[in-house]
PDB file of N, CA and C in Angstrom:
ATOM      1  N   MET A   1       2.471  15.308 -16.417  1.00  0.00           N
ATOM      2  CA  MET A   1       3.479  14.583 -15.764  1.00  0.00           C
ATOM      3  C   MET A   1       3.455  14.800 -14.279  1.00  0.00           C
ATOM      4  N   CYS A   2       3.560  13.683 -13.574  1.00  0.00           N
ATOM      5  CA  CYS A   2       3.639  13.944 -12.110  1.00  0.00           C
ATOM      6  C   CYS A   2       4.981  14.462 -11.668  1.00  0.00           C
ATOM      7  N   THR A   3       4.939  15.231 -10.596  1.00  0.00           N
ATOM      8  CA  THR A   3       6.172  16.030 -10.059  1.00  0.00           C
ATOM      9  C   THR A   3       6.184  15.272  -8.635  1.00  0.00           C
ATOM     10  N   PHE A   4       7.342  14.955  -8.330  1.00  0.00           N
ATOM     11  CA  PHE A   4       7.529  14.264  -6.921  1.00  0.00           C
ATOM     12  C   PHE A   4       8.719  15.212  -6.440  1.00  0.00           C
ATOM     13  N   LEU A   5       8.334  16.370  -5.829  1.00  0.00           N
ATOM     14  CA  LEU A   5       9.429  17.247  -5.218  1.00  0.00           C
ATOM     15  C   LEU A   5       9.212  17.506  -3.939  1.00  0.00           C
ATOM     16  N   PRO A   6      10.268  18.046  -3.122  1.00  0.00           N
ATOM     17  CA  PRO A   6      10.019  18.364  -1.720  1.00  0.00           C
ATOM     18  C   PRO A   6       8.970  19.585  -1.694  1.00  0.00           C
ATOM     19  N   ALA A   7       8.122  19.503  -0.853  1.00  0.00           N
ATOM     20  CA  ALA A   7       6.802  20.408  -0.833  1.00  0.00           C
ATOM     21  C   ALA A   7       6.553  20.636   0.538  1.00  0.00           C
ATOM     22  N   PRO A   8       5.895  21.767   0.852  1.00  0.00           N
ATOM     23  CA  PRO A   8       5.414  22.207   2.251  1.00  0.00           C
ATOM     24  C   PRO A   8       4.561  21.208   2.590  1.00  0.00           C
ATOM     25  N   ALA A   9       4.499  21.034   3.932  1.00  0.00           N
ATOM     26  CA  ALA A   9       3.550  19.951   4.710  1.00  0.00           C
ATOM     27  C   ALA A   9       2.121  20.203   4.222  1.00  0.00           C
ATOM     28  N   SER A  10       1.970  21.462   3.970  1.00  0.00           N
ATOM     29  CA  SER A  10       0.510  21.673   3.587  1.00  0.00           C
ATOM     30  C   SER A  10       0.128  21.320   2.115  1.00  0.00           C
ATOM     31  N   ALA A  11       1.028  20.913   1.331  1.00  0.00           N
ATOM     32  CA  ALA A  11       0.863  20.354  -0.073  1.00  0.00           C
ATOM     33  C   ALA A  11       0.137  19.000  -0.084  1.00  0.00           C
ATOM     34  N   PRO A  12      -0.491  18.742  -1.103  1.00  0.00           N
ATOM     35  CA  PRO A  12      -1.214  17.385  -1.177  1.00  0.00           C
ATOM     36  C   PRO A  12       0.067  16.232  -1.418  1.00  0.00           C
ATOM     37  N   ALA A  13      -0.171  15.200  -1.076  1.00  0.00           N
ATOM     38  CA  ALA A  13       0.770  14.006  -1.139  1.00  0.00           C
ATOM     39  C   ALA A  13       1.100  13.825  -2.688  1.00  0.00           C
ATOM     40  N   PHE A  14       0.191  13.748  -3.485  1.00  0.00           N
ATOM     41  CA  PHE A  14       0.569  13.609  -5.063  1.00  0.00           C
ATOM     42  C   PHE A  14      -0.097  14.773  -5.768  1.00  0.00           C
ATOM     43  N   PHE A  15       0.780  15.325  -6.535  1.00  0.00           N
ATOM     44  CA  PHE A  15       0.255  16.656  -7.198  1.00  0.00           C
ATOM     45  C   PHE A  15       0.862  16.958  -8.671  1.00  0.00           C
ATOM     46  N   THR A  16       0.352  17.783  -9.235  1.00  0.00           N
ATOM     47  CA  THR A  16       1.180  18.456 -10.462  1.00  0.00           C
ATOM     48  C   THR A  16       1.348  19.680 -10.017  1.00  0.00           C
ATOM     49  N   LEU A  17       2.598  20.360 -10.637  1.00  0.00           N
ATOM     50  CA  LEU A  17       2.889  21.684 -10.305  1.00  0.00           C
ATOM     51  C   LEU A  17       2.441  22.453 -11.540  1.00  0.00           C
ATOM     52  N   GLU A  18       1.574  23.649 -11.380  1.00  0.00           N
ATOM     53  CA  GLU A  18       1.084  24.268 -12.399  1.00  0.00           C
ATOM     54  C   GLU A  18       2.203  25.392 -12.785  1.00  0.00           C
ATOM     55  N   GLY A  19       2.837  25.217 -13.854  1.00  0.00           N
ATOM     56  CA  GLY A  19       3.767  26.225 -14.481  1.00  0.00           C
ATOM     57  C   GLY A  19       4.719  26.802 -13.313  1.00  0.00           C
ATOM     58  N   ARG A  20       4.864  28.051 -13.428  1.00  0.00           N
ATOM     59  CA  ARG A  20       5.820  28.733 -12.586  1.00  0.00           C
ATOM     60  C   ARG A  20       4.945  29.459 -11.359  1.00  0.00           C
ATOM     61  N   SER A  21       3.625  29.190 -11.318  1.00  0.00           N
ATOM     62  CA  SER A  21       2.839  29.811 -10.358  1.00  0.00           C
ATOM     63  C   SER A  21       3.099  29.151  -8.959  1.00  0.00           C
ATOM     64  N   GLY A  22       3.586  27.705  -8.950  1.00  0.00           N
ATOM     65  CA  GLY A  22       3.727  27.163  -7.717  1.00  0.00           C
ATOM     66  C   GLY A  22       2.427  26.622  -7.229  1.00  0.00           C
ATOM     67  N   HIS A  23       1.399  26.679  -8.004  1.00  0.00           N
ATOM     68  CA  HIS A  23       0.036  26.126  -7.660  1.00  0.00           C
ATOM     69  C   HIS A  23       0.047  24.620  -7.772  1.00  0.00           C
ATOM     70  N   TYR A  24      -0.194  23.955  -6.745  1.00  0.00           N
ATOM     71  CA  TYR A  24      -0.308  22.448  -6.578  1.00  0.00           C
ATOM     72  C   TYR A  24      -1.778  22.057  -7.112  1.00  0.00           C
ATOM     73  N   THR A  25      -1.856  21.027  -7.828  1.00  0.00           N
ATOM     74  CA  THR A  25      -3.187  20.487  -8.155  1.00  0.00           C
ATOM     75  C   THR A  25      -3.197  19.012  -7.884  1.00  0.00           C
ATOM     76  N   ILE A  26      -4.083  18.498  -7.055  1.00  0.00           N
ATOM     77  CA  ILE A  26      -4.081  17.141  -6.730  1.00  0.00           C
ATOM     78  C   ILE A  26      -4.513  16.321  -7.912  1.00  0.00           C
ATOM     79  N   ILE A  27      -3.661  15.218  -8.024  1.00  0.00           N
ATOM     80  CA  ILE A  27      -3.909  14.252  -9.201  1.00  0.00           C
ATOM     81  C   ILE A  27      -5.015  13.403  -8.907  1.00  0.00           C
ATOM     82  N   THR A  28      -5.648  12.923  -9.780  1.00  0.00           N
ATOM     83  CA  THR A  28      -6.768  12.013  -9.574  1.00  0.00           C
ATOM     84  C   THR A  28      -6.174  10.488  -9.402  1.00  0.00           C
ATOM     85  N   LYS A  29      -7.050   9.614  -8.919  1.00  0.00           N
ATOM     86  CA  LYS A  29      -6.561   8.255  -8.660  1.00  0.00           C
ATOM     87  C   LYS A  29      -6.258   7.681 -10.065  1.00  0.00           C
ATOM     88  N   SER A  30      -6.990   7.863 -11.216  1.00  0.00           N
ATOM     89  CA  SER A  30      -6.814   7.380 -12.336  1.00  0.00           C
ATOM     90  C   SER A  30      -5.539   7.849 -13.042  1.00  0.00           C
ATOM     91  N   GLN A  31      -5.081   9.186 -12.793  1.00  0.00           N
ATOM     92  CA  GLN A  31      -3.931   9.851 -13.157  1.00  0.00           C
ATOM     93  C   GLN A  31      -2.651   8.978 -12.582  1.00  0.00           C
ATOM     94  N   PHE A  32      -2.839   8.918 -11.170  1.00  0.00           N
ATOM     95  CA  PHE A  32      -1.697   8.152 -10.452  1.00  0.00           C
ATOM     96  C   PHE A  32      -1.439   6.749 -10.798  1.00  0.00           C
ATOM     97  N   VAL A  33      -2.624   6.107 -11.122  1.00  0.00           N
ATOM     98  CA  VAL A  33      -2.490   4.663 -11.429  1.00  0.00           C
ATOM     99  C   VAL A  33      -1.820   4.608 -12.951  1.00  0.00           C
ATOM    100  N   SER A  34      -2.119   5.547 -13.717  1.00  0.00           N
ATOM    101  CA  SER A  34      -1.665   5.521 -15.064  1.00  0.00           C
ATOM    102  C   SER A  34      -0.152   5.824 -15.040  1.00  0.00           C
ATOM    103  N   VAL A  35       0.333   6.698 -14.262  1.00  0.00           N
ATOM    104  CA  VAL A  35       1.706   6.932 -14.182  1.00  0.00           C
ATOM    105  C   VAL A  35       2.429   5.945 -13.613  1.00  0.00           C
ATOM    106  N   PHE A  36       1.860   5.326 -12.449  1.00  0.00           N
ATOM    107  CA  PHE A  36       2.445   4.162 -11.777  1.00  0.00           C
ATOM    108  C   PHE A  36       2.634   3.026 -12.752  1.00  0.00           C
ATOM    109  N   ARG A  37       1.637   2.682 -13.417  1.00  0.00           N
ATOM    110  CA  ARG A  37       1.850   1.562 -14.287  1.00  0.00           C
ATOM    111  C   ARG A  37       2.867   1.777 -15.520  1.00  0.00           C
ATOM    112  N   SER A  38       2.882   3.073 -15.861  1.00  0.00           N
ATOM    113  CA  SER A  38       3.991   3.345 -16.995  1.00  0.00           C
ATOM    114  C   SER A  38       5.276   3.216 -16.468  1.00  0.00           C
ATOM    115  N   ARG A  39       5.463   3.550 -15.175  1.00  0.00           N
ATOM    116  CA  ARG A  39       6.822   3.353 -14.379  1.00  0.00           C
ATOM    117  C   ARG A  39       7.132   2.081 -14.293  1.00  0.00           C
ATOM    118  N   LEU A  40       6.116   1.265 -13.955  1.00  0.00           N
ATOM    119  CA  LEU A  40       6.388  -0.291 -13.846  1.00  0.00           C
ATOM    120  C   LEU A  40       6.783  -0.883 -15.163  1.00  0.00           C
ATOM    121  N   GLN A  41       5.998  -0.459 -16.157  1.00  0.00           N
ATOM    122  CA  GLN A  41       6.517  -0.879 -17.510  1.00  0.00           C
ATOM    123  C   GLN A  41       7.824  -0.533 -17.895  1.00  0.00           C
ATOM    124  N   ARG A  42       8.283   0.629 -17.525  1.00  0.00           N
ATOM    125  CA  ARG A  42       9.640   1.041 -17.770  1.00  0.00           C
ATOM    126  C   ARG A  42      10.741   0.213 -17.011  1.00  0.00           C
ATOM    127  N   LEU A  43      10.269  -0.279 -15.880  1.00  0.00           N
ATOM    128  CA  LEU A  43      11.104  -1.162 -15.154  1.00  0.00           C
ATOM    129  C   LEU A  43      11.160  -2.744 -15.622  1.00  0.00           C
ATOM    130  N   GLY A  44      10.236  -2.917 -16.542  1.00  0.00           N
ATOM    131  CA  GLY A  44      10.232  -4.198 -17.151  1.00  0.00           C
ATOM    132  C   GLY A  44       9.361  -5.159 -16.335  1.00  0.00           C
ATOM    133  N   VAL A  45       8.352  -4.621 -15.416  1.00  0.00           N
ATOM    134  CA  VAL A  45       7.363  -5.435 -14.806  1.00  0.00           C
ATOM    135  C   VAL A  45       6.206  -5.876 -15.857  1.00  0.00           C
ATOM    136  N   SER A  46       5.972  -7.239 -15.929  1.00  0.00           N
ATOM    137  CA  SER A  46       4.969  -7.736 -16.891  1.00  0.00           C
ATOM    138  C   SER A  46       3.641  -7.613 -16.399  1.00  0.00           C
ATOM    139  N   ASP A  47       2.718  -7.399 -17.154  1.00  0.00           N
ATOM    140  CA  ASP A  47       1.276  -7.260 -16.826  1.00  0.00           C
ATOM    141  C   ASP A  47       1.001  -6.233 -15.809  1.00  0.00           C
ATOM    142  N   CYS A  48       1.462  -5.041 -16.011  1.00  0.00           N
ATOM    143  CA  CYS A  48       1.224  -3.898 -15.228  1.00  0.00           C
ATOM    144  C   CYS A  48      -0.276  -3.629 -14.973  1.00  0.00           C
ATOM    145  N   SER A  49      -1.272  -4.186 -15.743  1.00  0.00           N
ATOM    146  CA  SER A  49      -2.628  -4.010 -15.597  1.00  0.00           C
ATOM    147  C   SER A  49      -3.032  -4.446 -14.308  1.00  0.00           C
ATOM    148  N   LYS A  50      -2.254  -5.478 -13.749  1.00  0.00           N
ATOM    149  CA  LYS A  50      -2.759  -6.111 -12.375  1.00  0.00           C
ATOM    150  C   LYS A  50      -2.655  -5.196 -11.371  1.00  0.00           C
ATOM    151  N   PHE A  51      -2.007  -4.028 -11.388  1.00  0.00           N
ATOM    152  CA  PHE A  51      -1.745  -3.150 -10.439  1.00  0.00           C
ATOM    153  C   PHE A  51      -2.962  -1.887 -10.481  1.00  0.00           C
ATOM    154  N   ARG A  52      -3.453  -1.616  -9.370  1.00  0.00           N
ATOM    155  CA  ARG A  52      -4.479  -0.562  -9.243  1.00  0.00           C
ATOM    156  C   ARG A  52      -4.279   0.216  -8.103  1.00  0.00           C
ATOM    157  N   GLY A  53      -5.104   1.335  -7.971  1.00  0.00           N
ATOM    158  CA  GLY A  53      -5.047   2.027  -6.684  1.00  0.00           C
ATOM    159  C   GLY A  53      -5.078   1.165  -5.402  1.00  0.00           C
ATOM    160  N   HIS A  54      -6.011   0.222  -5.563  1.00  0.00           N
ATOM    161  CA  HIS A  54      -6.306  -0.541  -4.344  1.00  0.00           C
ATOM    162  C   HIS A  54      -4.982  -1.538  -3.870  1.00  0.00           C
ATOM    163  N   SER A  55      -4.060  -1.704  -4.990  1.00  0.00           N
ATOM    164  CA  SER A  55      -2.876  -2.270  -4.603  1.00  0.00           C
ATOM    165  C   SER A  55      -2.128  -1.636  -3.429  1.00  0.00           C
ATOM    166  N   PHE A  56      -2.283  -0.377  -3.216  1.00  0.00           N
ATOM    167  CA  PHE A  56      -1.447   0.391  -2.375  1.00  0.00           C
ATOM    168  C   PHE A  56      -2.377   0.249  -1.038  1.00  0.00           C
ATOM    169  N   ARG A  57      -3.658   0.230  -1.036  1.00  0.00           N
ATOM    170  CA  ARG A  57      -4.417  -0.080   0.227  1.00  0.00           C
ATOM    171  C   ARG A  57      -3.986  -1.274   0.900  1.00  0.00           C
ATOM    172  N   ARG A  58      -4.017  -2.413   0.031  1.00  0.00           N
ATOM    173  CA  ARG A  58      -3.744  -3.630   0.478  1.00  0.00           C
ATOM    174  C   ARG A  58      -2.140  -3.764   0.900  1.00  0.00           C
ATOM    175  N   GLY A  59      -1.315  -3.274   0.181  1.00  0.00           N
ATOM    176  CA  GLY A  59       0.136  -3.281   0.499  1.00  0.00           C
ATOM    177  C   GLY A  59       0.438  -2.428   1.612  1.00  0.00           C
ATOM    178  N   GLY A  60      -0.238  -1.341   1.724  1.00  0.00           N
ATOM    179  CA  GLY A  60      -0.114  -0.413   2.995  1.00  0.00           C
ATOM    180  C   GLY A  60      -0.405  -1.082   4.225  1.00  0.00           C
ATOM    181  N   ALA A  61      -1.714  -1.833   4.250  1.00  0.00           N
ATOM    182  CA  ALA A  61      -2.078  -2.398   5.375  1.00  0.00           C
ATOM    183  C   ALA A  61      -1.203  -3.489   5.789  1.00  0.00           C
ATOM    184  N   THR A  62      -0.709  -4.331   4.871  1.00  0.00           N
ATOM    185  CA  THR A  62       0.150  -5.176   5.235  1.00  0.00           C
ATOM    186  C   THR A  62       1.745  -4.814   5.662  1.00  0.00           C
ATOM    187  N   TRP A  63       2.127  -3.779   5.082  1.00  0.00           N
ATOM    188  CA  TRP A  63       3.452  -3.064   5.500  1.00  0.00           C
ATOM    189  C   TRP A  63       3.266  -2.516   6.893  1.00  0.00           C
ATOM    190  N   ALA A  64       2.230  -1.997   7.216  1.00  0.00           N
ATOM    191  CA  ALA A  64       1.875  -1.375   8.607  1.00  0.00           C
ATOM    192  C   ALA A  64       1.858  -2.491   9.668  1.00  0.00           C
ATOM    193  N   PHE A  65       1.173  -3.572   9.232  1.00  0.00           N
ATOM    194  CA  PHE A  65       1.077  -4.723  10.098  1.00  0.00           C
ATOM    195  C   PHE A  65       2.353  -5.345  10.412  1.00  0.00           C
ATOM    196  N   ARG A  66       3.124  -5.599   9.515  1.00  0.00           N
ATOM    197  CA  ARG A  66       4.485  -6.165   9.633  1.00  0.00           C
ATOM    198  C   ARG A  66       5.463  -5.102  10.263  1.00  0.00           C
ATOM    199  N   SER A  67       5.264  -3.929  10.310  1.00  0.00           N
ATOM    200  CA  SER A  67       6.034  -2.861  10.975  1.00  0.00           C
ATOM    201  C   SER A  67       5.595  -2.570  12.328  1.00  0.00           C
ATOM    202  N   GLY A  68       4.564  -3.471  12.778  1.00  0.00           N
ATOM    203  CA  GLY A  68       4.253  -3.367  14.267  1.00  0.00           C
ATOM    204  C   GLY A  68       3.013  -2.273  14.568  1.00  0.00           C
ATOM    205  N   VAL A  69       2.367  -1.703  13.557  1.00  0.00           N
ATOM    206  CA  VAL A  69       1.391  -0.825  13.799  1.00  0.00           C
ATOM    207  C   VAL A  69       0.145  -1.454  14.283  1.00  0.00           C
ATOM    208  N   PRO A  70      -0.454  -1.055  15.287  1.00  0.00           N
ATOM    209  CA  PRO A  70      -1.619  -1.632  15.984  1.00  0.00           C
ATOM    210  C   PRO A  70      -2.715  -1.588  14.942  1.00  0.00           C
ATOM    211  N   GLY A  71      -3.411  -2.706  14.964  1.00  0.00           N
ATOM    212  CA  GLY A  71      -4.683  -2.967  13.981  1.00  0.00           C
ATOM    213  C   GLY A  71      -5.591  -1.722  14.146  1.00  0.00           C
ATOM    214  N   GLU A  72      -5.801  -1.249  15.271  1.00  0.00           N
ATOM    215  CA  GLU A  72      -6.747  -0.031  15.422  1.00  0.00           C
ATOM    216  C   GLU A  72      -6.256   1.126  14.595  1.00  0.00           C
ATOM    217  N   LEU A  73      -5.004   1.418  14.510  1.00  0.00           N
ATOM    218  CA  LEU A  73      -4.545   2.459  13.678  1.00  0.00           C
ATOM    219  C   LEU A  73      -4.472   2.164  12.164  1.00  0.00           C
ATOM    220  N   ILE A  74      -4.195   0.975  11.762  1.00  0.00           N
ATOM    221  CA  ILE A  74      -4.362   0.630  10.523  1.00  0.00           C
ATOM    222  C   ILE A  74      -5.910   0.806  10.076  1.00  0.00           C
ATOM    223  N   GLN A  75      -6.558   0.545  10.889  1.00  0.00           N
ATOM    224  CA  GLN A  75      -8.179   0.597  10.537  1.00  0.00           C
ATOM    225  C   GLN A  75      -8.330   2.041  10.312  1.00  0.00           C
ATOM    226  N   VAL A  76      -8.187   2.895  11.283  1.00  0.00           N
ATOM    227  CA  VAL A  76      -8.273   4.384  11.260  1.00  0.00           C
ATOM    228  C   VAL A  76      -7.743   5.071  10.045  1.00  0.00           C
ATOM    229  N   TYR A  77      -6.362   4.749   9.930  1.00  0.00           N
ATOM    230  CA  TYR A  77      -5.524   5.427   8.913  1.00  0.00           C
ATOM    231  C   TYR A  77      -5.960   4.984   7.451  1.00  0.00           C
ATOM    232  N   GLY A  78      -6.469   3.674   7.450  1.00  0.00           N
ATOM    233  CA  GLY A  78      -6.988   3.049   6.171  1.00  0.00           C
ATOM    234  C   GLY A  78      -8.451   3.539   5.858  1.00  0.00           C
ATOM    235  N   ASP A  79      -8.942   4.132   6.730  1.00  0.00           N
ATOM    236  CA  ASP A  79     -10.396   4.540   6.682  1.00  0.00           C
ATOM    237  C   ASP A  79     -11.275   3.347   6.422  1.00  0.00           C
ATOM    238  N   TRP A  80     -11.131   2.251   7.221  1.00  0.00           N
ATOM    239  CA  TRP A  80     -11.958   1.059   7.244  1.00  0.00           C
ATOM    240  C   TRP A  80     -12.945   1.356   8.329  1.00  0.00           C
ATOM    241  N   ALA A  81     -14.175   1.119   8.026  1.00  0.00           N
ATOM    242  CA  ALA A  81     -15.227   1.253   9.152  1.00  0.00           C
ATOM    243  C   ALA A  81     -15.311   0.055   9.989  1.00  0.00           C
ATOM    244  N   SER A  82     -14.821  -1.117   9.385  1.00  0.00           N
ATOM    245  CA  SER A  82     -14.769  -2.349  10.224  1.00  0.00           C
ATOM    246  C   SER A  82     -13.219  -2.970  10.250  1.00  0.00           C
ATOM    247  N   ASP A  83     -13.134  -4.070  10.729  1.00  0.00           N
ATOM    248  CA  ASP A  83     -11.835  -4.637  10.778  1.00  0.00           C
ATOM    249  C   ASP A  83     -11.529  -5.500   9.461  1.00  0.00           C
ATOM    250  N   ALA A  84     -12.322  -5.176   8.312  1.00  0.00           N
ATOM    251  CA  ALA A  84     -12.053  -5.857   7.227  1.00  0.00           C
ATOM    252  C   ALA A  84     -10.689  -5.693   6.565  1.00  0.00           C
ATOM    253  N   TYR A  85      -9.948  -4.695   7.032  1.00  0.00           N
ATOM    254  CA  TYR A  85      -8.416  -4.685   6.546  1.00  0.00           C
ATOM    255  C   TYR A  85      -7.739  -5.982   6.672  1.00  0.00           C
ATOM    256  N   LYS A  86      -8.241  -6.677   7.799  1.00  0.00           N
ATOM    257  CA  LYS A  86      -7.536  -8.053   8.042  1.00  0.00           C
ATOM    258  C   LYS A  86      -7.592  -9.006   6.885  1.00  0.00           C
ATOM    259  N   VAL A  87      -8.420  -9.033   5.983  1.00  0.00           N
ATOM    260  CA  VAL A  87      -8.566  -9.971   4.953  1.00  0.00           C
ATOM    261  C   VAL A  87      -7.382  -9.494   3.783  1.00  0.00           C
ATOM    262  N   TYR A  88      -6.928  -8.252   3.932  1.00  0.00           N
ATOM    263  CA  TYR A  88      -5.820  -8.067   2.974  1.00  0.00           C
ATOM    264  C   TYR A  88      -4.438  -8.220   3.487  1.00  0.00           C
ATOM    265  N   LEU A  89      -4.317  -8.502   4.655  1.00  0.00           N
ATOM    266  CA  LEU A  89      -2.933  -8.826   5.344  1.00  0.00           C
ATOM    267  C   LEU A  89      -2.262 -10.043   4.506  1.00  0.00           C
ATOM    268  N   GLU A  90      -1.117  -9.905   4.098  1.00  0.00           N
ATOM    269  CA  GLU A  90      -0.403 -11.040   3.472  1.00  0.00           C
ATOM    270  C   GLU A  90       0.670 -11.616   4.435  1.00  0.00           C
ATOM    271  N   PHE A  91       0.864 -12.801   4.709  1.00  0.00           N
ATOM    272  CA  PHE A  91       1.814 -13.307   5.518  1.00  0.00           C
ATOM    273  C   PHE A  91       2.705 -14.163   4.699  1.00  0.00           C
ATOM    274  N   SER A  92       4.060 -13.965   5.126  1.00  0.00           N
ATOM    275  CA  SER A  92       5.050 -14.771   4.364  1.00  0.00           C
ATOM    276  C   SER A  92       4.830 -16.277   4.683  1.00  0.00           C
ATOM    277  N   GLU A  93       5.570 -17.112   3.845  1.00  0.00           N
ATOM    278  CA  GLU A  93       5.427 -18.500   4.219  1.00  0.00           C
ATOM    279  C   GLU A  93       6.288 -18.819   5.510  1.00  0.00           C
ATOM    280  N   ASP A  94       7.298 -18.062   5.692  1.00  0.00           N
ATOM    281  CA  ASP A  94       8.031 -18.195   7.105  1.00  0.00           C
ATOM    282  C   ASP A  94       7.027 -18.038   8.303  1.00  0.00           C
ATOM    283  N   ALA A  95       6.278 -16.890   8.183  1.00  0.00           N
ATOM    284  CA  ALA A  95       5.547 -16.640   9.249  1.00  0.00           C
ATOM    285  C   ALA A  95       4.309 -17.822   9.478  1.00  0.00           C
ATOM    286  N   LYS A  96       3.803 -18.224   8.344  1.00  0.00           N
ATOM    287  CA  LYS A  96       2.833 -19.259   8.595  1.00  0.00           C
ATOM    288  C   LYS A  96       3.608 -20.593   9.004  1.00  0.00           C
ATOM    289  N   LEU A  97       4.583 -20.943   8.618  1.00  0.00           N
ATOM    290  CA  LEU A  97       5.380 -22.102   9.173  1.00  0.00           C
ATOM    291  C   LEU A  97       5.456 -22.005  10.721  1.00  0.00           C
ATOM    292  N   ARG A  98       5.911 -20.754  11.048  1.00  0.00           N
ATOM    293  CA  ARG A  98       6.297 -20.442  12.572  1.00  0.00           C
ATOM    294  C   ARG A  98       4.878 -20.930  13.299  1.00  0.00           C
ATOM    295  N   VAL A  99       3.740 -20.315  12.984  1.00  0.00           N
ATOM    296  CA  VAL A  99       2.592 -20.515  13.563  1.00  0.00           C
ATOM    297  C   VAL A  99       2.237 -22.027  13.655  1.00  0.00           C
ATOM    298  N   ALA A 100       2.236 -22.759  12.563  1.00  0.00           N
ATOM    299  CA  ALA A 100       2.127 -24.010  12.253  1.00  0.00           C
ATOM    300  C   ALA A 100       2.908 -24.839  13.300  1.00  0.00           C
ATOM    301  N   ARG A 101       4.147 -24.659  13.473  1.00  0.00           N
ATOM    302  CA  ARG A 101       5.037 -25.271  14.351  1.00  0.00           C
ATOM    303  C   ARG A 101       4.649 -25.014  15.820  1.00  0.00           C
ATOM    304  N   ARG A 102       4.349 -23.864  16.125  1.00  0.00           N
ATOM    305  CA  ARG A 102       3.832 -23.494  17.425  1.00  0.00           C
ATOM    306  C   ARG A 102       2.628 -24.235  17.952  1.00  0.00           C
ATOM    307  N   MET A 103       1.687 -24.425  16.929  1.00  0.00           N
ATOM    308  CA  MET A 103       0.413 -25.105  17.043  1.00  0.00           C
ATOM    309  C   MET A 103       0.723 -26.629  17.338  1.00  0.00           C
ATOM    310  N   ILE A 104       1.657 -27.102  16.552  1.00  0.00           N
ATOM    311  CA  ILE A 104       1.925 -28.696  16.732  1.00  0.00           C
ATOM    312  C   ILE A 104       2.637 -28.809  17.919  1.00  0.00           C
ATOM    313  N   SER A 105       3.543 -27.965  18.436  1.00  0.00           N
ATOM    314  CA  SER A 105       4.303 -28.162  19.606  1.00  0.00           C
ATOM    315  C   SER A 105       3.397 -28.104  20.801  1.00  0.00           C
ATOM    316  N   ALA A 106       2.257 -27.391  20.657  1.00  0.00           N
ATOM    317  CA  ALA A 106       1.491 -27.242  21.779  1.00  0.00           C
ATOM    318  C   ALA A 106       0.744 -28.565  22.047  1.00  0.00           C
ATOM    319  N   PHE A 107       0.436 -29.482  21.178  1.00  0.00           N
ATOM    320  CA  PHE A 107      -0.025 -30.718  21.204  1.00  0.00           C
ATOM    321  C   PHE A 107       0.910 -31.569  21.976  1.00  0.00           C
ATOM    322  N   ASP A 108       2.233 -31.372  21.889  1.00  0.00           N
ATOM    323  CA  ASP A 108       3.269 -32.314  22.300  1.00  0.00           C
ATOM    324  C   ASP A 108       3.403 -32.034  23.859  1.00  0.00           C
ATOM    325  N   GLU A 109       2.926 -30.937  24.360  1.00  0.00           N
ATOM    326  CA  GLU A 109       2.991 -30.636  25.849  1.00  0.00           C
ATOM    327  C   GLU A 109       2.119 -31.418  26.841  1.00  0.00           C
TER     328      GLU A 109
END
C-alpha cells in the first residue's frame, strides 16, 4: 500500500513506509501505476489501462507550459535531451481558435 504522508524534504516523492522503523522505500514505476489505476477505478474512470506512467510526463509538460514555465525548464526538469517535449503539449480548442483568428486577422490588415 502506498503511503502519502508529510515527509522530510530528503524523502523520496513516492514511497512506502516500512513498519515502525520509519524507513522509506522508493516505489517502482509499475507499483505506482498499479496503485494509480486502482484509485482511478474506484473513482469510476472507465478503461484505466489507458493511463501509464508516461501520462504524467505528458500531462506534466502540458501543465507546466500552461502555467507559464519556460520551455527550457520544462525540457530540463522533464529530462528531455531535445525539445521533443513539444509534441506532448496539448492545447485547448479555445487556444487553437484564438491562434486561427489572429492568423486570419493578419490577412485583413
